Coordinates of C-alpha atoms and ligand atoms in Angstrom, one line a residue:
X1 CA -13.5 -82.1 74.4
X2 CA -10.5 -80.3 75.5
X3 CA -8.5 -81.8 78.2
X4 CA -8.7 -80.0 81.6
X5 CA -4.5 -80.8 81.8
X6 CA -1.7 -81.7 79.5
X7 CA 1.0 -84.1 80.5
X8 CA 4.2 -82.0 80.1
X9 CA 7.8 -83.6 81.0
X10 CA 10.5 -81.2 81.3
X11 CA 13.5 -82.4 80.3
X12 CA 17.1 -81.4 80.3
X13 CA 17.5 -82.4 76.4
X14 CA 16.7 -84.0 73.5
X15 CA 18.3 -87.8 75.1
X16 CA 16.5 -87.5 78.3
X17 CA 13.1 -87.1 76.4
X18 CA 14.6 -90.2 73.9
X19 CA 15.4 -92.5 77.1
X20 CA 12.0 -91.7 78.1
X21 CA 10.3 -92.5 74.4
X22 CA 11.9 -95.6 73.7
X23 CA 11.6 -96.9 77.0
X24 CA 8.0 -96.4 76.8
X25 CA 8.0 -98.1 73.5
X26 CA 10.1 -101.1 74.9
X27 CA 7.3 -101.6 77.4
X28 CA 4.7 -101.4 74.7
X29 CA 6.5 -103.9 72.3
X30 CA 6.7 -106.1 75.5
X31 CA 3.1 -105.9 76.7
X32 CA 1.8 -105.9 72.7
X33 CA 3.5 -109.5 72.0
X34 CA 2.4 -111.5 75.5
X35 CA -1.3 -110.4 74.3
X36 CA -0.3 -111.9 71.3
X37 CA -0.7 -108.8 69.1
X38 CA 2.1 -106.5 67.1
X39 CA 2.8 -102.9 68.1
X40 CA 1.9 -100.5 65.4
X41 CA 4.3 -97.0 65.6
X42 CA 3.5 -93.5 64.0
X43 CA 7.3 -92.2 63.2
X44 CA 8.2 -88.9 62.2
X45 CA 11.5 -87.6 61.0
X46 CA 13.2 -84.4 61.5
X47 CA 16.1 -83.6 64.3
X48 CA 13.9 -83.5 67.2
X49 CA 12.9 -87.0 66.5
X50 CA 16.8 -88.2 65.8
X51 CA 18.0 -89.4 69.5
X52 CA 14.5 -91.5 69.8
X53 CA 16.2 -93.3 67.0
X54 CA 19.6 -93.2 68.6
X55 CA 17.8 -94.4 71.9
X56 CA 15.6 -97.4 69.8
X57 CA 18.4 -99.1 67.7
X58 CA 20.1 -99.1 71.0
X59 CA 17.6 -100.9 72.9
X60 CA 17.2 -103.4 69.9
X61 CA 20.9 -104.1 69.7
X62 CA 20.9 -104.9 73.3
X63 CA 17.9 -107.0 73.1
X64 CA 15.7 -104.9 75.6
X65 CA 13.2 -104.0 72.7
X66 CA 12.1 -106.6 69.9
X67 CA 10.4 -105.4 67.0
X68 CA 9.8 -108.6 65.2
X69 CA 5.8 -108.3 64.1
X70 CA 6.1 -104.7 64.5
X71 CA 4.9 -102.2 62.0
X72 CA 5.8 -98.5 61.3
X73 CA 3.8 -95.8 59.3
X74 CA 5.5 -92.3 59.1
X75 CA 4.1 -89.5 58.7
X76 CA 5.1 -87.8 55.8
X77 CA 7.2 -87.3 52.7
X78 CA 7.8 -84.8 50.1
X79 CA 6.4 -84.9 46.5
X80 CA 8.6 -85.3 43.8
X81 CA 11.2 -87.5 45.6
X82 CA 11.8 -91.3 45.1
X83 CA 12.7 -93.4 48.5
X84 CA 15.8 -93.6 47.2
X85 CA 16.3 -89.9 47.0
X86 CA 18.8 -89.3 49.8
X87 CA 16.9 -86.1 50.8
X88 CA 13.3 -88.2 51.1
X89 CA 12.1 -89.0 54.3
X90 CA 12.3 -92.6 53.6
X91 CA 16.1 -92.3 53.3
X92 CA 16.4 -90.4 56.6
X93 CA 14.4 -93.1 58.4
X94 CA 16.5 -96.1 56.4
X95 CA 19.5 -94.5 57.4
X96 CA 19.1 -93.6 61.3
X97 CA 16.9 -96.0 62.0
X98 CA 15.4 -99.0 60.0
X99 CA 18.5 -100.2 58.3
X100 CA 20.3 -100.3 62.0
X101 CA 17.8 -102.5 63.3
X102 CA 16.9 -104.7 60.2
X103 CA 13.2 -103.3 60.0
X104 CA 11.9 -104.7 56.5
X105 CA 11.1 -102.5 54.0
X106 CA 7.4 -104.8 54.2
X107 CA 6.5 -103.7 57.7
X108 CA 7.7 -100.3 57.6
X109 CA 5.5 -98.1 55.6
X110 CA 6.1 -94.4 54.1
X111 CA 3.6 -92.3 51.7
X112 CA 5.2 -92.7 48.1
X113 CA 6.5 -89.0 46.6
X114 CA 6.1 -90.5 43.3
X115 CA 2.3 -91.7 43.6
X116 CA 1.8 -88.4 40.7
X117 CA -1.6 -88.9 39.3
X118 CA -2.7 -91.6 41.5
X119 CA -2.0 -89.5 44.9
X120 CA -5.4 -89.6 46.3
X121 CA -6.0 -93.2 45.9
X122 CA -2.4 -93.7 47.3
X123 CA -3.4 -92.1 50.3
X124 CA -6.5 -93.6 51.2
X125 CA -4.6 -96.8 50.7
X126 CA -2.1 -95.2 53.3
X127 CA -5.1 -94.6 55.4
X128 CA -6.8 -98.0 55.1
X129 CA -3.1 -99.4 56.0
X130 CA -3.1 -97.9 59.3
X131 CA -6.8 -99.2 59.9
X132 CA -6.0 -102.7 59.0
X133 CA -2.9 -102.8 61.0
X134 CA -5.2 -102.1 63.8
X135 CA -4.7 -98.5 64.3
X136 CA -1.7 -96.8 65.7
X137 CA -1.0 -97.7 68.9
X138 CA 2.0 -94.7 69.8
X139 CA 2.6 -91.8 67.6
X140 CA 5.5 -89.9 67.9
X141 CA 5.5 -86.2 66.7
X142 CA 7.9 -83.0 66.7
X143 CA 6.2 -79.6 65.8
X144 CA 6.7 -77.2 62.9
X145 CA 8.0 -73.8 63.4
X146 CA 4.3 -72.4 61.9
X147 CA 2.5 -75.4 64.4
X148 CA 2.6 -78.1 61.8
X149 CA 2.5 -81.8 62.7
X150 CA 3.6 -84.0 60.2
X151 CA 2.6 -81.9 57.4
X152 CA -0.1 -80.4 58.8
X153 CA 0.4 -77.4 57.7
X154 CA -1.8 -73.9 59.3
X155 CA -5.1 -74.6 57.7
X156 CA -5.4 -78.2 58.1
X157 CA -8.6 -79.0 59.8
X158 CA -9.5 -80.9 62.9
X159 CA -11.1 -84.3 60.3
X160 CA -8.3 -84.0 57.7
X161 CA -6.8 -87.0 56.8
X162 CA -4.1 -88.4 54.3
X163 CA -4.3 -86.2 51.4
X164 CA -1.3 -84.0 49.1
X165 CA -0.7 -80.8 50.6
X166 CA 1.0 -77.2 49.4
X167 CA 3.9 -76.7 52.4
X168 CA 4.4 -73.0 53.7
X169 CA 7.1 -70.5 54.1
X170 CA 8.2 -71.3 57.2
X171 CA 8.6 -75.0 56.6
X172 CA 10.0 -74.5 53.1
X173 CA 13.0 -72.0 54.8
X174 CA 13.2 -74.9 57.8
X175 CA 14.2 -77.1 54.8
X176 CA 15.9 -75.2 53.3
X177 CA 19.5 -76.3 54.9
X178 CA 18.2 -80.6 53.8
X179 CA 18.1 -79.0 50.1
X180 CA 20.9 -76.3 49.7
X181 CA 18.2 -74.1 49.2
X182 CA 14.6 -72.5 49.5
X183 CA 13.9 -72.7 46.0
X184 CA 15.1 -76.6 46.2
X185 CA 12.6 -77.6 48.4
X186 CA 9.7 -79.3 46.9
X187 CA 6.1 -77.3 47.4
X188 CA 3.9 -80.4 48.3
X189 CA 4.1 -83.0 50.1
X190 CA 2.2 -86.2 51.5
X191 CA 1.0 -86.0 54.9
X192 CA -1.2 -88.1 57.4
X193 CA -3.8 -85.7 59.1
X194 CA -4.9 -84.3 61.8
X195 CA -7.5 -86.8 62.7
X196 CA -5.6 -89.5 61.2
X197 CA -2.7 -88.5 64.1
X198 CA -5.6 -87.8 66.6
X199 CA -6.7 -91.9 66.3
X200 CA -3.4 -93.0 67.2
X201 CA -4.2 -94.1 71.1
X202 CA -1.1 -92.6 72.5
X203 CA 0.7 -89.5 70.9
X204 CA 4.0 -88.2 71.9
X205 CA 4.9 -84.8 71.0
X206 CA 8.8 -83.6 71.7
X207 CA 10.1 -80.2 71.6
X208 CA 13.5 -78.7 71.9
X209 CA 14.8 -75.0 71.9
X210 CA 14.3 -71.4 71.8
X211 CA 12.9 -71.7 68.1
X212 CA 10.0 -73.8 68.9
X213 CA 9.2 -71.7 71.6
X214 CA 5.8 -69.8 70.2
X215 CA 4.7 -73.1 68.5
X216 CA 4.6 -74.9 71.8
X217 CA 3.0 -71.8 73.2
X218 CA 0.2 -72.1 70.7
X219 CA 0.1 -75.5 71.1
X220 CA -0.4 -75.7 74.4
X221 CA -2.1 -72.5 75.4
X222 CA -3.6 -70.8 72.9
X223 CA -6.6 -71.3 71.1
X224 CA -7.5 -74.7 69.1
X225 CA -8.0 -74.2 65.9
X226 CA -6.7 -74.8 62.2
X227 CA -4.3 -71.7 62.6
X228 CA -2.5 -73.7 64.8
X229 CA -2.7 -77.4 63.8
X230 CA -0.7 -78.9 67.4
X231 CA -3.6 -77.1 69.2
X232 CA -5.8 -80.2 68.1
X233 CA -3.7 -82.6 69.9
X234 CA -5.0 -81.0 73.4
X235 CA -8.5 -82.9 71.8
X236 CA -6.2 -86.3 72.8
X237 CA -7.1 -88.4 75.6
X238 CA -3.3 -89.4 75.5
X239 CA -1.3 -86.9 74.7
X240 CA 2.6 -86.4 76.4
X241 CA 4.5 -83.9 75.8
X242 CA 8.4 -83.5 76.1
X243 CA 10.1 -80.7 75.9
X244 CA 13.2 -78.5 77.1
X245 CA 13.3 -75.4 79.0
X246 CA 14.2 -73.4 76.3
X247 CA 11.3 -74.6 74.1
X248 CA 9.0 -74.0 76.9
X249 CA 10.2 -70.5 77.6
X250 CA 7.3 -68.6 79.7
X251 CA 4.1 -71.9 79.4
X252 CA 5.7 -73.4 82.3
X253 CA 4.2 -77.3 82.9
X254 CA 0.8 -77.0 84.2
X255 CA 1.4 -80.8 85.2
X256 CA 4.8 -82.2 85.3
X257 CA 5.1 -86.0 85.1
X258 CA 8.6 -86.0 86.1
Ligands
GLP301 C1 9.3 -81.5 59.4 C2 8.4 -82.8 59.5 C3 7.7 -82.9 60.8 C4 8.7 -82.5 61.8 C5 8.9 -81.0 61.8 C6 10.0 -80.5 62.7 O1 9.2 -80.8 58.3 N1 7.5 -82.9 58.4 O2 7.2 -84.2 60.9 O3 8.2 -82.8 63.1 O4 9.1 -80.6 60.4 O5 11.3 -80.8 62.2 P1 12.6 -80.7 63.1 O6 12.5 -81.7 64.1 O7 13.7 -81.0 62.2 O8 12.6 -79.3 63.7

């Protein structure tokens, strides 16, 4: 069932909304190893995501967050790329991120570009990964211009779950200026779904700037339903959402946490 209200945290920018993250994620790591048990992240890449990462590897190198035991899945990748393709999503994340902190390649997981023929097996092994690591316990999430999460693209239903899917025009021109050019950008990708993102237990969705400004609308106002894939995430018994002033525009917080 819908939620009668949505956490929303308006914040100045894109580091006040990271601070906020990664403490929250220090304090899960924390509570995760005294019960003995390691935390399980959903990651995403793309700028809005980019100071959480700034925000973690900071924390690590200061020793306020460990991350021994800890496991990462991210939520996408495109088709056709190799992890060692510097414009796959697994660079991005071994760049800002894993390599900083010394995450092993082991515990942090990405859907293979390259599984070709074998892509549906691939991703219910991706799928069955998640499940045997216990389920994600924090997923974070920025939003497409078209509503997207991870590669949700419009369309994507409320049950979907790992699978190969065609991207759209909005997220092709988006990625665009990562390729050189429109007709650079590969057509399909791997992405997590809807319900797989919808089982994580806690899901943070950030937002920042006048150009994700009718996606959060949607998101957070309008009608939930495929057409809008972020809609879904109103379904979530833990959803937070943090966004700027510009990327909230006119759907002021209905309940401000801060
Ligand atoms: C990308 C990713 C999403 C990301 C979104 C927004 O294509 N697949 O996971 O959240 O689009 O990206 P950005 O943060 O760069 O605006």
């Amino acid at each position: 069932m819908p939620r009668q209200s949505i956490s929303v945290v308006q914040v100045a920018d894109p580091a006040a909304a990271a601070a906020l993250v990664a403490d929250e994620i220090a304090q899960l790591a924390l509570a995760q190893r005294r019960g003995g048990s390691a935390l399980v992240l959903g990651l995403a890449t793309g700028r809005t995501t980019t100071a959480v990462y700034e925000a973690l590897a900071e924390r690590v190198l200061a020793r306020s967050l460990e991350l021994e035991g800890a496991i990462a899945f991210n939520l996408d990748e495109y088709c056709g790329l190799s992890a060692s393709d510097p414009r796959s999503f697994a660079a991005w994340m071994r760049e800002r991120f894993f390599d900083r902190v010394g995450w092993p390649g082991e515990r942090t997981r990405i859907p293979s570009g390259l599984a070709g023929e074998d892509c549906e097996r691939h991703c219910a092994d991706y799928e069955a990964s998640i499940r045997a690591a216990g389920g994600l316990d924090l997923q974070l999430l920025g939003i497409g211009r078209n509503g997207h999460i991870g590669f949700n693209e419009p369309g994507s239903a409320r049950d979907s779950r790992t699978r190969r899917v065609r991207l759209g025009p909005e997220t092709i021109e988006d990625a665009a200026r990562d390729f050189g050019s429109a007709e650079a950008v590969p057509r399909f990708a791997i992405t997590i779904g809807v319900a797989t993102i919808l089982d994580a237990r806690r899901v943070r969705l950030l937002a920042f700037g006048e150009k994700k400004r009718a996606a959060l609308e949607r998101a957070l106002h309008g009608e939930i339903s495929s057409d809008c894939p972020a809609s879904f995430l109103r379904e979530h018994a833990d959803l937070r959402v943090y966004a700027d002033a510009a990327a909230l525009g006119q759907s002021l917080p209905r309940k401000a946490s801060v």
